[in-house]
PDB file of C-alpha atoms in Angstrom:
ATOM      1  CA  MET U   1       0.000   0.000   0.000  1.00 77.00           C
ATOM      2  CA  TYR U   2       2.943   2.345   0.535  1.00 91.00           C
ATOM      3  CA  GLU U   3       4.439   4.077  -2.498  1.00 94.00           C
ATOM      4  CA  PRO U   4       7.988   5.196  -1.663  1.00 94.00           C
ATOM      5  CA  GLY U   5       9.487   8.525  -2.613  1.00 94.00           C
ATOM      6  CA  HIS U   6       8.787  12.223  -2.050  1.00 94.00           C
ATOM      7  CA  MET U   7       8.239  15.458  -3.912  1.00 90.00           C
ATOM      8  CA  LEU U   8      11.627  17.091  -3.481  1.00 82.00           C
ATOM      9  CA  ASP U   9      10.969  20.303  -5.434  1.00 76.00           C
ATOM     10  CA  GLU U  10      12.011  23.352  -3.413  1.00 80.00           C
ATOM     11  CA  ILE U  11      12.722  21.475  -0.164  1.00 88.00           C
ATOM     12  CA  ASP U  12      15.948  22.713   1.391  1.00 87.00           C
ATOM     13  CA  GLU U  13      17.523  19.389   2.369  1.00 89.00           C
ATOM     14  CA  ASP U  14      20.987  20.841   2.937  1.00 89.00           C
ATOM     15  CA  ARG U  15      19.635  23.311   5.470  1.00 92.00           C
ATOM     16  CA  ILE U  16      17.349  20.827   7.235  1.00 96.00           C
ATOM     17  CA  CYS U  17      19.931  18.062   7.481  1.00 96.00           C
ATOM     18  CA  PRO U  18      23.393  18.843   6.076  1.00 96.00           C
ATOM     19  CA  ASP U  19      25.807  15.986   5.406  1.00 96.00           C
ATOM     20  CA  LYS U  20      23.149  13.332   6.165  1.00 96.00           C
ATOM     21  CA  GLY U  21      22.838  14.698   9.699  1.00 97.00           C
ATOM     22  CA  LYS U  22      26.441  14.208  10.775  1.00 96.00           C
ATOM     23  CA  ASP U  23      26.229  17.074  13.263  1.00 97.00           C
ATOM     24  CA  ILE U  24      22.472  16.877  13.948  1.00 98.00           C
ATOM     25  CA  LYS U  25      21.608  16.185  17.571  1.00 98.00           C
ATOM     26  CA  VAL U  26      17.833  16.141  16.992  1.00 98.00           C
ATOM     27  CA  LEU U  27      15.820  16.068  13.789  1.00 98.00           C
ATOM     28  CA  PHE U  28      12.222  17.197  14.431  1.00 98.00           C
ATOM     29  CA  LEU U  29       9.703  15.869  11.903  1.00 98.00           C
ATOM     30  CA  THR U  30       6.217  17.297  12.410  1.00 98.00           C
ATOM     31  CA  ASN U  31       3.156  15.642  10.909  1.00 98.00           C
ATOM     32  CA  SER U  32       0.838  18.294   9.502  1.00 98.00           C
ATOM     33  CA  ALA U  33      -2.409  18.341   7.534  1.00 97.00           C
ATOM     34  CA  LEU U  34      -2.488  20.193   4.221  1.00 97.00           C
ATOM     35  CA  GLY U  35      -4.837  22.899   5.476  1.00 97.00           C
ATOM     36  CA  ASN U  36      -2.930  23.625   8.694  1.00 98.00           C
ATOM     37  CA  ALA U  37      -0.800  26.503   7.379  1.00 98.00           C
ATOM     38  CA  GLU U  38      -1.528  28.584  10.484  1.00 98.00           C
ATOM     39  CA  ALA U  39      -0.255  25.826  12.766  1.00 98.00           C
ATOM     40  CA  ARG U  40       2.921  25.435  10.711  1.00 98.00           C
ATOM     41  CA  MET U  41       3.601  29.173  10.794  1.00 98.00           C
ATOM     42  CA  ALA U  42       3.109  29.263  14.561  1.00 98.00           C
ATOM     43  CA  ILE U  43       5.722  26.514  14.965  1.00 98.00           C
ATOM     44  CA  ARG U  44       8.192  28.236  12.612  1.00 98.00           C
ATOM     45  CA  GLN U  45       7.895  31.429  14.631  1.00 98.00           C
ATOM     46  CA  THR U  46       8.225  29.751  18.040  1.00 98.00           C
ATOM     47  CA  TRP U  47      10.011  26.519  18.961  1.00 98.00           C
ATOM     48  CA  GLY U  48      10.777  25.687  15.320  1.00 98.00           C
ATOM     49  CA  HIS U  49      13.140  28.679  15.363  1.00 95.00           C
ATOM     50  CA  TYR U  50      15.710  26.400  17.038  1.00 97.00           C
ATOM     51  CA  ALA U  51      16.218  24.758  13.639  1.00 96.00           C
ATOM     52  CA  SER U  52      18.507  27.695  12.854  1.00 95.00           C
ATOM     53  CA  ARG U  53      21.062  25.942  15.076  1.00 96.00           C
ATOM     54  CA  ILE U  54      23.615  23.747  13.342  1.00 96.00           C
ATOM     55  CA  ASP U  55      22.736  20.742  15.529  1.00 97.00           C
ATOM     56  CA  ILE U  56      18.940  20.833  15.090  1.00 98.00           C
ATOM     57  CA  GLY U  57      16.825  20.133  12.009  1.00 98.00           C
ATOM     58  CA  HIS U  58      13.116  20.544  11.439  1.00 98.00           C
ATOM     59  CA  ALA U  59      10.611  19.852   8.654  1.00 98.00           C
ATOM     60  CA  PHE U  60       6.877  19.227   8.261  1.00 98.00           C
ATOM     61  CA  VAL U  61       5.526  15.994   6.774  1.00 98.00           C
ATOM     62  CA  LEU U  62       2.452  15.978   4.539  1.00 97.00           C
ATOM     63  CA  GLY U  63       0.783  13.873   1.880  1.00 97.00           C
ATOM     64  CA  ARG U  64      -0.823  14.867  -1.401  1.00 95.00           C
ATOM     65  CA  GLY U  65      -4.138  16.605  -1.943  1.00 95.00           C
ATOM     66  CA  THR U  66      -6.831  16.636  -4.622  1.00 93.00           C
ATOM     67  CA  ASN U  67      -7.829  20.289  -4.177  1.00 95.00           C
ATOM     68  CA  GLU U  68      -5.910  22.310  -6.756  1.00 95.00           C
ATOM     69  CA  THR U  69      -6.288  25.595  -4.868  1.00 96.00           C
ATOM     70  CA  LEU U  70      -4.853  24.026  -1.720  1.00 96.00           C
ATOM     71  CA  ASN U  71      -2.100  22.295  -3.697  1.00 95.00           C
ATOM     72  CA  LYS U  72      -1.067  25.648  -5.165  1.00 96.00           C
ATOM     73  CA  ALA U  73      -0.992  27.202  -1.696  1.00 97.00           C
ATOM     74  CA  ILE U  74       1.217  24.345  -0.467  1.00 96.00           C
ATOM     75  CA  ASP U  75       3.579  24.842  -3.416  1.00 95.00           C
ATOM     76  CA  GLU U  76       3.853  28.543  -2.622  1.00 96.00           C
ATOM     77  CA  GLU U  77       4.435  27.849   1.071  1.00 96.00           C
ATOM     78  CA  ASN U  78       7.200  25.398   0.283  1.00 95.00           C
ATOM     79  CA  TYR U  79       8.773  27.851  -2.165  1.00 94.00           C
ATOM     80  CA  LEU U  80       9.022  30.362   0.694  1.00 95.00           C
ATOM     81  CA  TYR U  81      10.179  28.049   3.491  1.00 95.00           C
ATOM     82  CA  GLY U  82      11.558  24.894   1.873  1.00 95.00           C
ATOM     83  CA  ASP U  83      10.507  22.735   4.819  1.00 96.00           C
ATOM     84  CA  LEU U  84       7.613  20.596   3.529  1.00 97.00           C
ATOM     85  CA  ILE U  85       8.270  16.886   2.999  1.00 97.00           C
ATOM     86  CA  ARG U  86       5.482  15.528   0.787  1.00 96.00           C
ATOM     87  CA  GLY U  87       4.947  11.810   0.346  1.00 96.00           C
ATOM     88  CA  ASN U  88       3.133   9.806  -2.328  1.00 95.00           C
ATOM     89  CA  PHE U  89      -0.177   9.220  -0.527  1.00 96.00           C
ATOM     90  CA  ILE U  90      -3.443  11.095  -0.094  1.00 96.00           C
ATOM     91  CA  ASP U  91      -3.282  13.212   3.039  1.00 97.00           C
ATOM     92  CA  SER U  92      -6.092  11.910   5.259  1.00 95.00           C
ATOM     93  CA  TYR U  93      -6.664  10.802   8.834  1.00 93.00           C
ATOM     94  CA  LYS U  94      -6.834   7.120   7.918  1.00 93.00           C
ATOM     95  CA  ASN U  95      -3.493   7.413   6.104  1.00 96.00           C
ATOM     96  CA  ILE U  96      -1.583   8.654   9.126  1.00 96.00           C
ATOM     97  CA  THR U  97       0.502   5.467   9.313  1.00 97.00           C
ATOM     98  CA  LEU U  98       1.558   6.056   5.694  1.00 97.00           C
ATOM     99  CA  LYS U  99       2.568   9.568   6.727  1.00 98.00           C
ATOM    100  CA  VAL U 100       4.806   8.279   9.500  1.00 98.00           C
ATOM    101  CA  ILE U 101       6.327   5.630   7.221  1.00 98.00           C
ATOM    102  CA  SER U 102       7.007   8.466   4.757  1.00 97.00           C
ATOM    103  CA  LEU U 103       8.645  10.395   7.584  1.00 98.00           C
ATOM    104  CA  LEU U 104      10.858   7.428   8.409  1.00 98.00           C
ATOM    105  CA  GLU U 105      11.766   6.917   4.767  1.00 98.00           C
ATOM    106  CA  TRP U 106      12.791  10.554   4.276  1.00 97.00           C
ATOM    107  CA  ALA U 107      14.905  10.540   7.441  1.00 98.00           C
ATOM    108  CA  ALA U 108      16.536   7.236   6.483  1.00 97.00           C
ATOM    109  CA  ARG U 109      17.424   8.579   3.026  1.00 96.00           C
ATOM    110  CA  HIS U 110      18.434  12.128   3.885  1.00 96.00           C
ATOM    111  CA  CYS U 111      19.300  12.296   7.604  1.00 97.00           C
ATOM    112  CA  SER U 112      20.524   8.842   8.536  1.00 97.00           C
ATOM    113  CA  ARG U 113      23.373  10.161  10.712  1.00 98.00           C
ATOM    114  CA  ALA U 114      21.196  12.185  13.095  1.00 98.00           C
ATOM    115  CA  ALA U 115      21.603  11.173  16.731  1.00 98.00           C
ATOM    116  CA  TYR U 116      17.880  11.401  17.530  1.00 98.00           C
ATOM    117  CA  ILE U 117      14.614  11.688  15.607  1.00 98.00           C
ATOM    118  CA  PHE U 118      11.649  13.430  17.248  1.00 98.00           C
ATOM    119  CA  LYS U 119       8.285  12.687  15.660  1.00 98.00           C
ATOM    120  CA  THR U 120       5.601  15.170  16.590  1.00 98.00           C
ATOM    121  CA  ASP U 121       2.319  16.687  15.373  1.00 98.00           C
ATOM    122  CA  ASP U 122       1.497  20.280  14.482  1.00 98.00           C
ATOM    123  CA  ASP U 123      -0.610  20.707  17.640  1.00 97.00           C
ATOM    124  CA  VAL U 124       2.355  20.002  19.918  1.00 96.00           C
ATOM    125  CA  PHE U 125       4.675  22.525  21.578  1.00 96.00           C
ATOM    126  CA  ILE U 126       8.271  21.410  22.149  1.00 97.00           C
ATOM    127  CA  ASN U 127      10.380  22.933  24.900  1.00 97.00           C
ATOM    128  CA  VAL U 128      13.659  22.476  23.034  1.00 98.00           C
ATOM    129  CA  PRO U 129      16.038  23.584  25.838  1.00 96.00           C
ATOM    130  CA  LYS U 130      14.357  21.104  28.193  1.00 96.00           C
ATOM    131  CA  LEU U 131      14.683  18.382  25.560  1.00 97.00           C
ATOM    132  CA  LEU U 132      18.403  19.067  25.155  1.00 97.00           C
ATOM    133  CA  GLU U 133      18.747  18.910  28.934  1.00 96.00           C
ATOM    134  CA  PHE U 134      16.882  15.575  28.868  1.00 96.00           C
ATOM    135  CA  LEU U 135      19.251  14.224  26.218  1.00 96.00           C
ATOM    136  CA  SER U 136      22.295  15.281  28.215  1.00 95.00           C
ATOM    137  CA  THR U 137      21.291  12.744  30.898  1.00 93.00           C
ATOM    138  CA  HIS U 138      20.358   9.898  28.511  1.00 92.00           C
ATOM    139  CA  SER U 139      22.806   7.888  26.454  1.00 87.00           C
ATOM    140  CA  ALA U 140      20.913   4.659  25.719  1.00 91.00           C
ATOM    141  CA  LYS U 141      20.968   2.932  22.356  1.00 96.00           C
ATOM    142  CA  ARG U 142      18.003   1.400  20.524  1.00 98.00           C
ATOM    143  CA  THR U 143      15.466   3.263  22.644  1.00 98.00           C
ATOM    144  CA  MET U 144      12.239   5.209  22.187  1.00 98.00           C
ATOM    145  CA  TYR U 145      11.034   7.828  24.692  1.00 98.00           C
ATOM    146  CA  GLY U 146       7.566   9.205  25.396  1.00 97.00           C
ATOM    147  CA  ARG U 147       4.395   8.448  27.368  1.00 96.00           C
ATOM    148  CA  LEU U 148       3.759   4.719  27.464  1.00 96.00           C
ATOM    149  CA  ALA U 149       0.323   3.184  26.995  1.00 95.00           C
ATOM    150  CA  GLN U 150      -0.007  -0.314  28.438  1.00 95.00           C
ATOM    151  CA  ASN U 151      -2.732  -2.962  28.275  1.00 96.00           C
ATOM    152  CA  PHE U 152      -4.859  -0.985  25.805  1.00 96.00           C
ATOM    153  CA  LYS U 153      -7.495  -3.069  24.033  1.00 96.00           C
ATOM    154  CA  PRO U 154      -8.691  -2.589  20.448  1.00 96.00           C
ATOM    155  CA  ILE U 155     -12.059  -0.828  20.269  1.00 96.00           C
ATOM    156  CA  ARG U 156     -14.559  -3.018  18.442  1.00 95.00           C
ATOM    157  CA  ASN U 157     -17.499  -0.583  18.530  1.00 95.00           C
ATOM    158  CA  LYS U 158     -18.163   0.335  14.891  1.00 93.00           C
ATOM    159  CA  LEU U 159     -19.381   3.803  15.892  1.00 94.00           C
ATOM    160  CA  ALA U 160     -16.222   4.685  17.840  1.00 94.00           C
ATOM    161  CA  LYS U 161     -13.515   6.975  16.450  1.00 92.00           C
ATOM    162  CA  TYR U 162     -10.778   4.404  17.047  1.00 92.00           C
ATOM    163  CA  TYR U 163     -12.734   1.371  15.856  1.00 95.00           C
ATOM    164  CA  VAL U 164     -10.448  -1.436  14.648  1.00 95.00           C
ATOM    165  CA  THR U 165     -11.635  -4.616  12.968  1.00 94.00           C
ATOM    166  CA  THR U 166     -10.234  -8.033  13.792  1.00 94.00           C
ATOM    167  CA  ASP U 167      -8.867  -8.140  10.232  1.00 93.00           C
ATOM    168  CA  GLU U 168      -6.840  -4.993  10.989  1.00 92.00           C
ATOM    169  CA  TYR U 169      -5.674  -6.251  14.386  1.00 94.00           C
ATOM    170  CA  ALA U 170      -6.675  -9.681  15.636  1.00 94.00           C
ATOM    171  CA  GLU U 171      -5.176  -9.726  19.135  1.00 94.00           C
ATOM    172  CA  ASP U 172      -7.210  -8.790  22.222  1.00 96.00           C
ATOM    173  CA  VAL U 173      -4.592  -6.377  23.612  1.00 97.00           C
ATOM    174  CA  TYR U 174      -2.193  -3.992  21.920  1.00 97.00           C
ATOM    175  CA  PRO U 175       1.499  -4.266  22.746  1.00 96.00           C
ATOM    176  CA  THR U 176       2.919  -1.524  24.930  1.00 97.00           C
ATOM    177  CA  PHE U 177       3.227   1.579  22.759  1.00 97.00           C
ATOM    178  CA  ILE U 178       4.033   5.300  23.021  1.00 97.00           C
ATOM    179  CA  LEU U 179       1.306   7.881  22.554  1.00 95.00           C
ATOM    180  CA  GLY U 180       1.637   9.262  19.042  1.00 95.00           C
ATOM    181  CA  PRO U 181       1.652  13.076  19.322  1.00 95.00           C
ATOM    182  CA  ALA U 182       5.264  13.256  20.521  1.00 97.00           C
ATOM    183  CA  TYR U 183       7.964  10.615  20.751  1.00 98.00           C
ATOM    184  CA  LEU U 184      11.730  10.542  20.483  1.00 98.00           C
ATOM    185  CA  PHE U 185      13.966   7.715  19.324  1.00 98.00           C
ATOM    186  CA  THR U 186      17.643   7.067  18.848  1.00 98.00           C
ATOM    187  CA  GLY U 187      18.928   7.269  15.290  1.00 98.00           C
ATOM    188  CA  ASP U 188      20.394   3.769  15.390  1.00 98.00           C
ATOM    189  CA  ILE U 189      16.915   2.215  14.936  1.00 98.00           C
ATOM    190  CA  LEU U 190      15.741   4.465  12.102  1.00 98.00           C
ATOM    191  CA  HIS U 191      16.304   2.020   9.230  1.00 98.00           C
ATOM    192  CA  GLU U 192      14.815  -0.899  11.149  1.00 97.00           C
ATOM    193  CA  LEU U 193      11.665   1.030  12.014  1.00 97.00           C
ATOM    194  CA  TYR U 194      11.194   2.023   8.396  1.00 98.00           C
ATOM    195  CA  GLU U 195      11.841  -1.389   6.865  1.00 96.00           C
ATOM    196  CA  HIS U 196       9.779  -3.366   9.378  1.00 96.00           C
ATOM    197  CA  SER U 197       6.878  -0.882   9.314  1.00 96.00           C
ATOM    198  CA  LEU U 198       6.608  -1.668   5.595  1.00 93.00           C
ATOM    199  CA  ASN U 199       6.520  -5.420   6.183  1.00 89.00           C
ATOM    200  CA  ARG U 200       3.424  -5.783   8.315  1.00 89.00           C
ATOM    201  CA  PRO U 201      -0.334  -5.619   7.619  1.00 89.00           C
ATOM    202  CA  TYR U 202      -1.621  -2.047   7.493  1.00 92.00           C
ATOM    203  CA  LEU U 203      -3.123  -0.527  10.648  1.00 95.00           C
ATOM    204  CA  TRP U 204      -4.025   3.154  10.544  1.00 94.00           C
ATOM    205  CA  LEU U 205      -3.176   3.725  14.241  1.00 96.00           C
ATOM    206  CA  GLU U 206       0.431   4.781  13.640  1.00 96.00           C
ATOM    207  CA  ASP U 207       1.592   4.881  17.233  1.00 96.00           C
ATOM    208  CA  ILE U 208       0.542   1.280  17.807  1.00 97.00           C
ATOM    209  CA  VAL U 209       2.444   0.183  14.699  1.00 97.00           C
ATOM    210  CA  VAL U 210       5.597   2.325  14.862  1.00 98.00           C
ATOM    211  CA  THR U 211       6.081   2.466  18.637  1.00 98.00           C
ATOM    212  CA  GLY U 212       4.356  -0.782  19.610  1.00 97.00           C
ATOM    213  CA  VAL U 213       4.141  -3.704  17.189  1.00 97.00           C
ATOM    214  CA  VAL U 214       7.362  -3.027  15.265  1.00 98.00           C
ATOM    215  CA  PRO U 215       9.747  -2.192  18.138  1.00 98.00           C
ATOM    216  CA  GLU U 216       8.344  -5.064  20.201  1.00 97.00           C
ATOM    217  CA  SER U 217       9.274  -7.476  17.405  1.00 96.00           C
ATOM    218  CA  LEU U 218      12.753  -5.927  17.188  1.00 97.00           C
ATOM    219  CA  GLY U 219      13.531  -5.863  20.897  1.00 97.00           C
ATOM    220  CA  ILE U 220      13.660  -2.056  20.999  1.00 98.00           C
ATOM    221  CA  LYS U 221      13.255  -0.504  24.424  1.00 98.00           C
ATOM    222  CA  ARG U 222      10.396   1.940  25.100  1.00 97.00           C
ATOM    223  CA  GLU U 223      10.966   4.224  28.081  1.00 97.00           C
ATOM    224  CA  ASP U 224       8.168   6.077  29.888  1.00 96.00           C
ATOM    225  CA  SER U 225       9.147   9.742  30.224  1.00 94.00           C
ATOM    226  CA  TYR U 226       6.832  11.944  32.261  1.00 91.00           C
ATOM    227  CA  CYS U 227       8.257  15.150  30.797  1.00 93.00           C
ATOM    228  CA  PHE U 228       6.190  14.384  27.673  1.00 93.00           C
ATOM    229  CA  VAL U 229       2.731  15.791  28.457  1.00 87.00           C
ATOM    230  CA  ASN U 230      -0.501  15.100  26.575  1.00 73.00           C
ATOM    231  CA  VAL U 231      -2.248  18.373  27.348  1.00 72.00           C
ATOM    232  CA  VAL U 232      -1.500  21.667  29.031  1.00 68.00           C
ATOM    233  CA  THR U 233      -3.426  21.587  32.285  1.00 67.00           C
ATOM    234  CA  THR U 234      -2.052  24.905  33.505  1.00 70.00           C
ATOM    235  CA  TYR U 235      -0.067  27.839  32.233  1.00 73.00           C
ATOM    236  CA  ASN U 236       2.011  27.822  35.396  1.00 85.00           C
ATOM    237  CA  PRO U 237       5.459  28.919  34.149  1.00 89.00           C
ATOM    238  CA  CYS U 238       7.205  26.330  36.306  1.00 87.00           C
ATOM    239  CA  VAL U 239       5.161  23.513  34.750  1.00 87.00           C
ATOM    240  CA  LEU U 240       5.919  24.790  31.253  1.00 90.00           C
ATOM    241  CA  HIS U 241       9.638  25.142  31.968  1.00 90.00           C
ATOM    242  CA  ASP U 242       9.878  21.629  33.401  1.00 91.00           C
ATOM    243  CA  HIS U 243       8.429  19.562  30.538  1.00 93.00           C
ATOM    244  CA  VAL U 244       9.525  18.663  27.027  1.00 96.00           C
ATOM    245  CA  SER U 245       6.236  18.576  25.124  1.00 96.00           C
ATOM    246  CA  PHE U 246       2.607  19.612  25.349  1.00 94.00           C
ATOM    247  CA  HIS U 247      -0.198  18.272  23.145  1.00 94.00           C
ATOM    248  CA  SER U 248      -3.502  19.748  21.915  1.00 93.00           C
ATOM    249  CA  ILE U 249      -1.994  23.202  21.445  1.00 94.00           C
ATOM    250  CA  LYS U 250      -3.744  25.715  19.205  1.00 95.00           C
ATOM    251  CA  PRO U 251      -1.612  28.033  17.055  1.00 97.00           C
ATOM    252  CA  ILE U 252      -2.189  31.063  19.299  1.00 95.00           C
ATOM    253  CA  GLN U 253      -1.170  28.975  22.319  1.00 94.00           C
ATOM    254  CA  GLN U 254       2.172  28.188  20.675  1.00 96.00           C
ATOM    255  CA  TYR U 255       3.025  31.889  20.994  1.00 96.00           C
ATOM    256  CA  ASP U 256       1.722  32.108  24.577  1.00 93.00           C
ATOM    257  CA  ILE U 257       3.797  29.143  25.762  1.00 94.00           C
ATOM    258  CA  TRP U 258       6.839  30.341  23.817  1.00 95.00           C
ATOM    259  CA  ASN U 259       6.698  33.771  25.467  1.00 93.00           C
ATOM    260  CA  THR U 260       6.306  32.203  28.899  1.00 92.00           C
ATOM    261  CA  ILE U 261       9.266  29.865  28.455  1.00 91.00           C
ATOM    262  CA  GLN U 262      11.437  32.663  27.055  1.00 89.00           C
ATOM    263  CA  ASN U 263      10.936  34.646  30.266  1.00 86.00           C
ATOM    264  CA  LYS U 264      14.210  34.005  32.091  1.00 80.00           C
ATOM    265  CA  THR U 265      13.111  35.808  35.255  1.00 83.00           C
ATOM    266  CA  THR U 266      10.821  32.959  36.337  1.00 77.00           C
ATOM    267  CA  LYS U 267      11.924  31.366  39.610  1.00 80.00           C
ATOM    268  CA  CYS U 268      10.671  27.894  40.498  1.00 80.00           C
TER     269      CYS U 268
END
């Protein structure tokens, strides 16, 4: 079902990941929907600004669209910023696993020497200084980091958002996996994740596939890290300063959190 390859017109690969990522500490790859231009701009103007550093790379990952007006807007956006990775699949919610496989393929082809890959979504805020601090105390190999989900069962209710048929996933319980909005993994497992994600029956729940089924079969460690947060429960500056990621963030909130974290006078 997966068609390899990407539209490489106008993407600035040498800026995003020079020399295959030889000096890249973290490559951020952010899943984004075609129509989410506002969310992408908010990230570029806040935490995505760290991609100007020589040791950090960042790009957005999208699929293809059928709306010509939107396609033209995407072309123009990529002409300006050169940071849109576009795979050979229709950009839709049910194709999110294809989007992550596309992400893995691009990284494996163009940034294979990066020390870490951080997969995230365009409604996530990343506290980059806190992440770099986190990495300074972790030196494991073949490891994925994020918020673990354990003993989750497939939902068999046909009316539910996350309904999964027994043909899609036959077991009664999912393997331990990492919640999909934000997870980090060491670069030494990049090729394995890509190749083995291709070689299993398709399941549209990408986090279960890429952080659960595949790494479990490969003996890759998943580590529960409480500094990865699903939602912002408070705008307490000390909470914001002390965590790596926050999910369910609207574009305007990206700026609010950014301004709070940039305030160096906060004492906790």
